[in-house]
Coordinates of C-alpha atoms in Angstrom, one line a residue:
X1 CA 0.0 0.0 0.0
X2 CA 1.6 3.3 -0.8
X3 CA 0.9 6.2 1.0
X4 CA 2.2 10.0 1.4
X5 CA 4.2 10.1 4.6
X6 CA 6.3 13.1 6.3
X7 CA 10.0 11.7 6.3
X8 CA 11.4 15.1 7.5
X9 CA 9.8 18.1 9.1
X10 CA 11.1 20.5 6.5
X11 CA 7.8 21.8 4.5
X12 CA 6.4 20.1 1.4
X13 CA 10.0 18.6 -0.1
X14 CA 9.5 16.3 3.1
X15 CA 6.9 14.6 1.7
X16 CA 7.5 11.0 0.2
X17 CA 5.8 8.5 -1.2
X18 CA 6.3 5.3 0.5
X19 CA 5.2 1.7 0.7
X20 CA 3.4 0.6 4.2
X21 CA 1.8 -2.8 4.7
X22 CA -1.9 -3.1 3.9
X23 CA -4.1 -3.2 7.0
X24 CA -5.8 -4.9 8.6
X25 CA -9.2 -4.0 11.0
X26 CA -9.2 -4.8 14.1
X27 CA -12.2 -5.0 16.8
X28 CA -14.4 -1.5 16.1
X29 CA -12.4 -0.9 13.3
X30 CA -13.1 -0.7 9.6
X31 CA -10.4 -0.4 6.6
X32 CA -11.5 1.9 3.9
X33 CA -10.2 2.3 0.5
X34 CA -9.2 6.1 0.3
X35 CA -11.1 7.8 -2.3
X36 CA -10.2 11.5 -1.6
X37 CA -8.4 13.1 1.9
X38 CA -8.3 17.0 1.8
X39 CA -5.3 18.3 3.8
X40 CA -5.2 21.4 6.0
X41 CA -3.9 24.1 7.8
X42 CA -3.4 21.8 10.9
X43 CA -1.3 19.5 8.5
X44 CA 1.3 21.9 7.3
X45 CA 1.8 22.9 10.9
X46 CA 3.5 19.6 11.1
X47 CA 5.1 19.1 8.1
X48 CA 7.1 22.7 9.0
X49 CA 8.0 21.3 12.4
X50 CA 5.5 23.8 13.9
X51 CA 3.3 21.6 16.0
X52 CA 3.7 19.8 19.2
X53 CA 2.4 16.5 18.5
X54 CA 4.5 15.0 16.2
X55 CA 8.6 15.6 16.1
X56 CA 11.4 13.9 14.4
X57 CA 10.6 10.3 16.7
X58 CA 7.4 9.8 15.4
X59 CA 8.8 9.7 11.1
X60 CA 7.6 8.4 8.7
X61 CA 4.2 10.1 9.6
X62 CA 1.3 10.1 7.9
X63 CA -1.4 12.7 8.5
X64 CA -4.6 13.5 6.8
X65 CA -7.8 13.9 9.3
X66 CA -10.5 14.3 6.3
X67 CA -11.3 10.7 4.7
X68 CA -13.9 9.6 2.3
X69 CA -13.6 6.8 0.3
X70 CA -15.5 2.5 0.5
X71 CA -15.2 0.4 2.9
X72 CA -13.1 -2.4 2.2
X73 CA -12.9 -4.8 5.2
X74 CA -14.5 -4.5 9.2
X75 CA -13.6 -6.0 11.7
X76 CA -15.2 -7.8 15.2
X77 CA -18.1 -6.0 17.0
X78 CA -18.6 -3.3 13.5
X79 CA -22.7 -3.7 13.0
X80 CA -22.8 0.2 11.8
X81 CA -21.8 -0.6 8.3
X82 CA -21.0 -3.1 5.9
X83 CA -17.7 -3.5 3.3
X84 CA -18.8 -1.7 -0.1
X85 CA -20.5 1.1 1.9
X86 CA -19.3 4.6 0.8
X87 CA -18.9 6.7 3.7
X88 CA -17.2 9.7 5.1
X89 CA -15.0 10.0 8.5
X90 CA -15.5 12.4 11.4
X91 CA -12.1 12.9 12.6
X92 CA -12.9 14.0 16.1
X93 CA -10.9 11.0 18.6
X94 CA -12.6 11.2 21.9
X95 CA -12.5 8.9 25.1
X96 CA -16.6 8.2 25.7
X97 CA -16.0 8.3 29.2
X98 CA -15.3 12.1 30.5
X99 CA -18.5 14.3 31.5
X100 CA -18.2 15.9 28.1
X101 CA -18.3 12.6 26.4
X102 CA -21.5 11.9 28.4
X103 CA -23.4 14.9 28.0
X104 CA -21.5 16.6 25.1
X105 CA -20.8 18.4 23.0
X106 CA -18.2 15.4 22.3
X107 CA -15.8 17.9 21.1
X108 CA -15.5 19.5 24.2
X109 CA -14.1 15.8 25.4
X110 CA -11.3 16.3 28.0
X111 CA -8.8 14.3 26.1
X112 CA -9.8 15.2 22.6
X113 CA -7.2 14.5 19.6
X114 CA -8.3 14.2 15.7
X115 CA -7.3 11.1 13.2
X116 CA -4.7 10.9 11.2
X117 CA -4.0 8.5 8.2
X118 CA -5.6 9.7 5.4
X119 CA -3.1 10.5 2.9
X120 CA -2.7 6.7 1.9
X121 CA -4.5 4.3 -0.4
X122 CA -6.6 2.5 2.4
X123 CA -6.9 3.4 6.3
X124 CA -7.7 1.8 9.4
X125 CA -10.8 3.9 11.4
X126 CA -13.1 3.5 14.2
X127 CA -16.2 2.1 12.6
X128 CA -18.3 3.9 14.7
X129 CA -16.5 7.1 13.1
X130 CA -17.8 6.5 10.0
X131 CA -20.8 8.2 8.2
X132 CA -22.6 7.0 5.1
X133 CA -22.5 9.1 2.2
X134 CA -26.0 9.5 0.8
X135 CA -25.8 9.3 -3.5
X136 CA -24.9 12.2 -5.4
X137 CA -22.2 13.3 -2.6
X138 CA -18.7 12.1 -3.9
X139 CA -15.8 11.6 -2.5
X140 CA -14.2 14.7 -2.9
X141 CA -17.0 16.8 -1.8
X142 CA -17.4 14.9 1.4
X143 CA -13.6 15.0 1.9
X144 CA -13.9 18.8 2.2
X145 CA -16.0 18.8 4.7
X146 CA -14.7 17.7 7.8
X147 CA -12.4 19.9 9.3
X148 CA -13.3 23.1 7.4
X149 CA -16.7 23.0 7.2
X150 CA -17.3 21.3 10.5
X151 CA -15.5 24.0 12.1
X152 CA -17.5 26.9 10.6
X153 CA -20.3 25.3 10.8
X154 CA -20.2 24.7 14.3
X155 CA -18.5 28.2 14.8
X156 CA -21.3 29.5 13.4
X157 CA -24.0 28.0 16.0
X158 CA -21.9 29.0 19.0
X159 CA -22.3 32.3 17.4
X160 CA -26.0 32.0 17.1
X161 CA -25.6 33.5 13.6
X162 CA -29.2 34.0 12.0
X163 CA -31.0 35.3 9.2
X164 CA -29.9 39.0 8.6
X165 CA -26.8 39.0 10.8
X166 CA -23.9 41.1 9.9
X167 CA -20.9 38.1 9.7
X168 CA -17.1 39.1 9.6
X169 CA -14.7 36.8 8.4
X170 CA -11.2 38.4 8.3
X171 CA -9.2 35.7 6.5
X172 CA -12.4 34.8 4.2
X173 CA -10.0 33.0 1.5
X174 CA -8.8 30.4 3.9
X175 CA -10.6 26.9 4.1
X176 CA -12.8 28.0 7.2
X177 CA -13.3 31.3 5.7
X178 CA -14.7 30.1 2.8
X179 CA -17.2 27.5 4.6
X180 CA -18.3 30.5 6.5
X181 CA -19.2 32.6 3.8
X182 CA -21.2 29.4 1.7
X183 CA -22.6 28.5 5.1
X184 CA -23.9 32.0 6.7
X185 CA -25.3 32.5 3.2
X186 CA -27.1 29.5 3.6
X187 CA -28.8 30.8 6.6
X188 CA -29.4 34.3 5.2
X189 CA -26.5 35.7 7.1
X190 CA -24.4 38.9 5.2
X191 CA -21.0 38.3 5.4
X192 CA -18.1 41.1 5.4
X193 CA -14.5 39.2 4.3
X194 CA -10.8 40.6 4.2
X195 CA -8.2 39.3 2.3
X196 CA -4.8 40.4 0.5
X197 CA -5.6 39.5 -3.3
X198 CA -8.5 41.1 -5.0
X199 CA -8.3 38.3 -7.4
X200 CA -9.3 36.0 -4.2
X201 CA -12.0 37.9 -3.0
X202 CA -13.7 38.0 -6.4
X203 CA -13.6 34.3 -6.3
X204 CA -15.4 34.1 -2.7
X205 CA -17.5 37.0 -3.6
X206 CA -19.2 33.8 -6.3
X207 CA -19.4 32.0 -3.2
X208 CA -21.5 34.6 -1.8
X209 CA -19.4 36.9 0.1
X210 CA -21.7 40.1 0.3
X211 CA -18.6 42.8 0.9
X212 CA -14.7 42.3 0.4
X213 CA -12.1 44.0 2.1
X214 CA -8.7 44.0 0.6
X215 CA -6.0 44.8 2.9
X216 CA -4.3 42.5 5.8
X217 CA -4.0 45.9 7.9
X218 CA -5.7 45.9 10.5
X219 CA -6.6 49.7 10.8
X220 CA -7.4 49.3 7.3
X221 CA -10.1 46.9 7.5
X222 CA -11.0 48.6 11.0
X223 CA -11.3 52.0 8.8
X224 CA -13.7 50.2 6.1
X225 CA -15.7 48.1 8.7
X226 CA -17.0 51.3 10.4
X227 CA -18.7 52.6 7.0
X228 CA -20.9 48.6 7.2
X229 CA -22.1 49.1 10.7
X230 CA -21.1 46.4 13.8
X231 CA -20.8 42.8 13.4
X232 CA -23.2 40.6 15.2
X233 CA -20.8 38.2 14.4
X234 CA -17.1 37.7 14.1
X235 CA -15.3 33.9 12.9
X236 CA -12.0 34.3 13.4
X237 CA -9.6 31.6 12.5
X238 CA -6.6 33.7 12.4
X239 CA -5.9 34.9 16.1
X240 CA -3.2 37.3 16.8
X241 CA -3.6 40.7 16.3
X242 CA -7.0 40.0 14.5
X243 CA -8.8 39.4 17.7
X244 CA -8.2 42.5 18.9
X245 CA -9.8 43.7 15.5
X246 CA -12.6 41.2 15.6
X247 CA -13.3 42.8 19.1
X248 CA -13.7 46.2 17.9
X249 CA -15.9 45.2 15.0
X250 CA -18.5 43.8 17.5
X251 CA -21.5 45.1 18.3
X252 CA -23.2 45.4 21.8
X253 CA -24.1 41.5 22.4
X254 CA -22.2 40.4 19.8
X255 CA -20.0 37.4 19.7
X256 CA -16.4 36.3 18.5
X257 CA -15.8 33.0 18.1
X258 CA -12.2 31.6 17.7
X259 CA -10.3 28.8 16.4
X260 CA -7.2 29.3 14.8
X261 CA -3.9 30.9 15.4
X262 CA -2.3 31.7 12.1
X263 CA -1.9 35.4 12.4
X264 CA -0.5 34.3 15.9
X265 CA -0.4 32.3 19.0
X266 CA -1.4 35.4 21.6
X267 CA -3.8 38.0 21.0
X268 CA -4.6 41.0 23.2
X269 CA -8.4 42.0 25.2
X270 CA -9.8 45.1 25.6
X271 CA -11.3 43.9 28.9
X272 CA -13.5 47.6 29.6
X273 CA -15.0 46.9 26.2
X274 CA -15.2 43.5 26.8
X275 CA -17.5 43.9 29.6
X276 CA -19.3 47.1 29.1
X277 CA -20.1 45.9 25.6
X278 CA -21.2 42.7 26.9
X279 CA -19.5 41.1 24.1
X280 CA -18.1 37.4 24.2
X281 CA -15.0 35.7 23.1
X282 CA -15.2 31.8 22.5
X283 CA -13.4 29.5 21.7
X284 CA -14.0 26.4 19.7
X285 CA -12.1 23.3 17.8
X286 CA -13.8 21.5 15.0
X287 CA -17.8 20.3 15.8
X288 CA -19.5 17.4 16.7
X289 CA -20.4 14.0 14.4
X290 CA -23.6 15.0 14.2
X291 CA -22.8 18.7 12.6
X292 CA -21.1 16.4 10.2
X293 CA -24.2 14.5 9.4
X294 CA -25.9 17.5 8.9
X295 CA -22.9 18.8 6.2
X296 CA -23.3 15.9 4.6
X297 CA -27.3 16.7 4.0
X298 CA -27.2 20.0 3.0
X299 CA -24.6 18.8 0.2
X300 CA -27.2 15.3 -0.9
X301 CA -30.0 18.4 -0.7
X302 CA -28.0 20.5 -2.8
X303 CA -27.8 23.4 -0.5
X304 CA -24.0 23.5 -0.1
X305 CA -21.3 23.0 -2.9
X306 CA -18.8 22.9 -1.1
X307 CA -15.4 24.7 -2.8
X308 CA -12.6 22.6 -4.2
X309 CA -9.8 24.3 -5.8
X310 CA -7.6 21.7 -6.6
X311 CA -7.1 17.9 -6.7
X312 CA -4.0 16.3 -6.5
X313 CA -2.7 12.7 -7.0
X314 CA -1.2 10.7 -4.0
X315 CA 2.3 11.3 -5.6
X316 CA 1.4 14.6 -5.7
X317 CA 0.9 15.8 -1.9
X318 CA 4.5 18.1 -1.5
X319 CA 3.0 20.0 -4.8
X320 CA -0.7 20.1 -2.8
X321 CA 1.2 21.5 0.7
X322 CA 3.3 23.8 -1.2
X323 CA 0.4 25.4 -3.0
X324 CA -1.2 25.9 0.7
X325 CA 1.7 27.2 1.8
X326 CA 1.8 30.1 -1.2
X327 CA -2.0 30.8 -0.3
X328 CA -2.6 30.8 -3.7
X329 CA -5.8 28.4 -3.4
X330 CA -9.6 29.2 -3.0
X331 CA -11.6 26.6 -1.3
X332 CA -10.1 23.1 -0.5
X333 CA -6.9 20.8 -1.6
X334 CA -7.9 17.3 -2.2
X335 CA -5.9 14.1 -2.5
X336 CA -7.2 11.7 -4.5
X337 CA -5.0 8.5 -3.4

């Protein structure tokens, strides 16, 4: 079985194709044959050596949280599906046992982690992980959806983003950015996005971005916001110094939600405004299985479509990183092993 493994920490030129055993399922566990696996943000943070979880030790690694593909093989105790089923993973690894686990939201679980493994012709998964892709919802579609979309989407409802809300989305190129703008508009949300490239903005603006902002200063976009009126809304995946920005573009009420830290690992608070504004900060990592299941709907209702801007062949994955790493992309890169 080949597969797309990290053999040094380096970027995209330490990605290599190499051969693994096939696998084999084991009690709860179900092998499926890798139809598509989008990569993200989360990814490249490894492969530059940028992320906690994995160092030098742990090579050859192979990531890749956001499977969809057949099932080949299950194992002992599997009754949730059957081989030949094609189905979509939620990523989300929890332990079933902490408060959180029992009363939910599961991704609030105390010793959450997320899948990896995707990036290979076949993978071994908790069956019980597994959703059923409804016809008309291929591979690569599904594949985009859970990390990006999951997040927004449950971003969104921590937000309690309705019908007429003023959404900003500073960053609205990126992968969540994009799933916020498809999904707010969904709900009748406006949406107000920033982003460096005009060209970029054009392309979410087809997406349904309502206003774009071009400029990655924030006392630019804090200039242009003021002539739109507060945000009941702000998504921010970016942290850093676009938190403070977020929290000025807030109106009385109004909610930031958080979940990234590409801008930025530490982010200041104007705590007077904070508090006399009675605005709220959240945070919030990825969503639940069953914001997933509801992803997969709206795309086999035709509601969402959701944005691919490239596909790439397993031997392929250093050019697929490298193009995230340019931010030259619009909407999801897929792996199509």
């Amino acid at each position: 079985m080949r597969a797309a493994a990290f053999t040094e920490l380096i970027g995209p030129d330490g990605v290599s194709v190499i051969d693994r055993p096939a696998p084999d399922p084991g009690p709860g566990e179900a092998v499926v044959d890798v139809e598509a696996c989008a990569i993200n943000r989360h990814d490249l943070w490894i492969l530059e050596g940028d992320s906690a979880m994995v160092d030098a030790a742990d090579l050859p690694f192979v990531t890749g949280l956001d499977v969809a593909g057949v099932v080949r093989e299950v194992g002992d105790d599997v009754s949730e599906i059957d081989p030949g089923d094609e189905v979509v993973l939620c990523p989300n690894e929890t332990c079933g046992t902490c408060r959180f686990c029992r009363e939910g939201p599961e991704n609030l679980c105390e010793e959450f982690s997320l899948y990896h493994g995707g990036l290979a012709e076949a993978a071994t998964v908790r069956a019980d992980r597994l959703l059923e892709r409804p016809a008309g919802v291929s591979a690569t579609a599904a594949a985009a959806l859970p990390t990006a979309y999951l997040t927004a989407f449950h971003m969104l409802r921590r937000a309690d983003v309705g019908a007429g809300d003023l959404v900003f989305v500073p960053g609205a190129t990126g992968g969540v950015g994009v799933a916020t703008v498809q999904l707010a508009s969904i709900v009748g949300a406006r949406t107000v996005g920033t982003s460096s490239s005009a060209a970029k903005l054009d392309r979410v603006r087809d997406l349904g971005l309502d206003h774009g902002i071009q400029s990655t200063d924030p006392d630019e976009i804090r200039d242009s916001l003021a002539d739109l009126g507060p945000a009941d809304a702000v998504i921010n995946h970016l942290g850093g110094e676009y938190t403070a920005l977020g929290q000025d573009a807030l109106r009385r009420g109004g909610t930031m939600v958080v979940c990234g830290r590409t801008a930025g690992n530490a982010s200041s608070i104007d705590v007077p405004d904070l508090f006399l504004g009675h605005k709220r900060i959240v945070g919030s990592t990825m969503g639940t299985q069953d914001d997933l299941r509801r992803l997969v709907d709206l795309v086999a209702a035709g509601d969402l479509d959701p944005a691919i801007d490239e596909t790439y062949p397993l031997a392929e994955t250093g050019n697929a990183f490298a193009a995230m790493r340019e931010r030259e992309s619009v909407g999801k890169l897929v792996v199509e092993p």
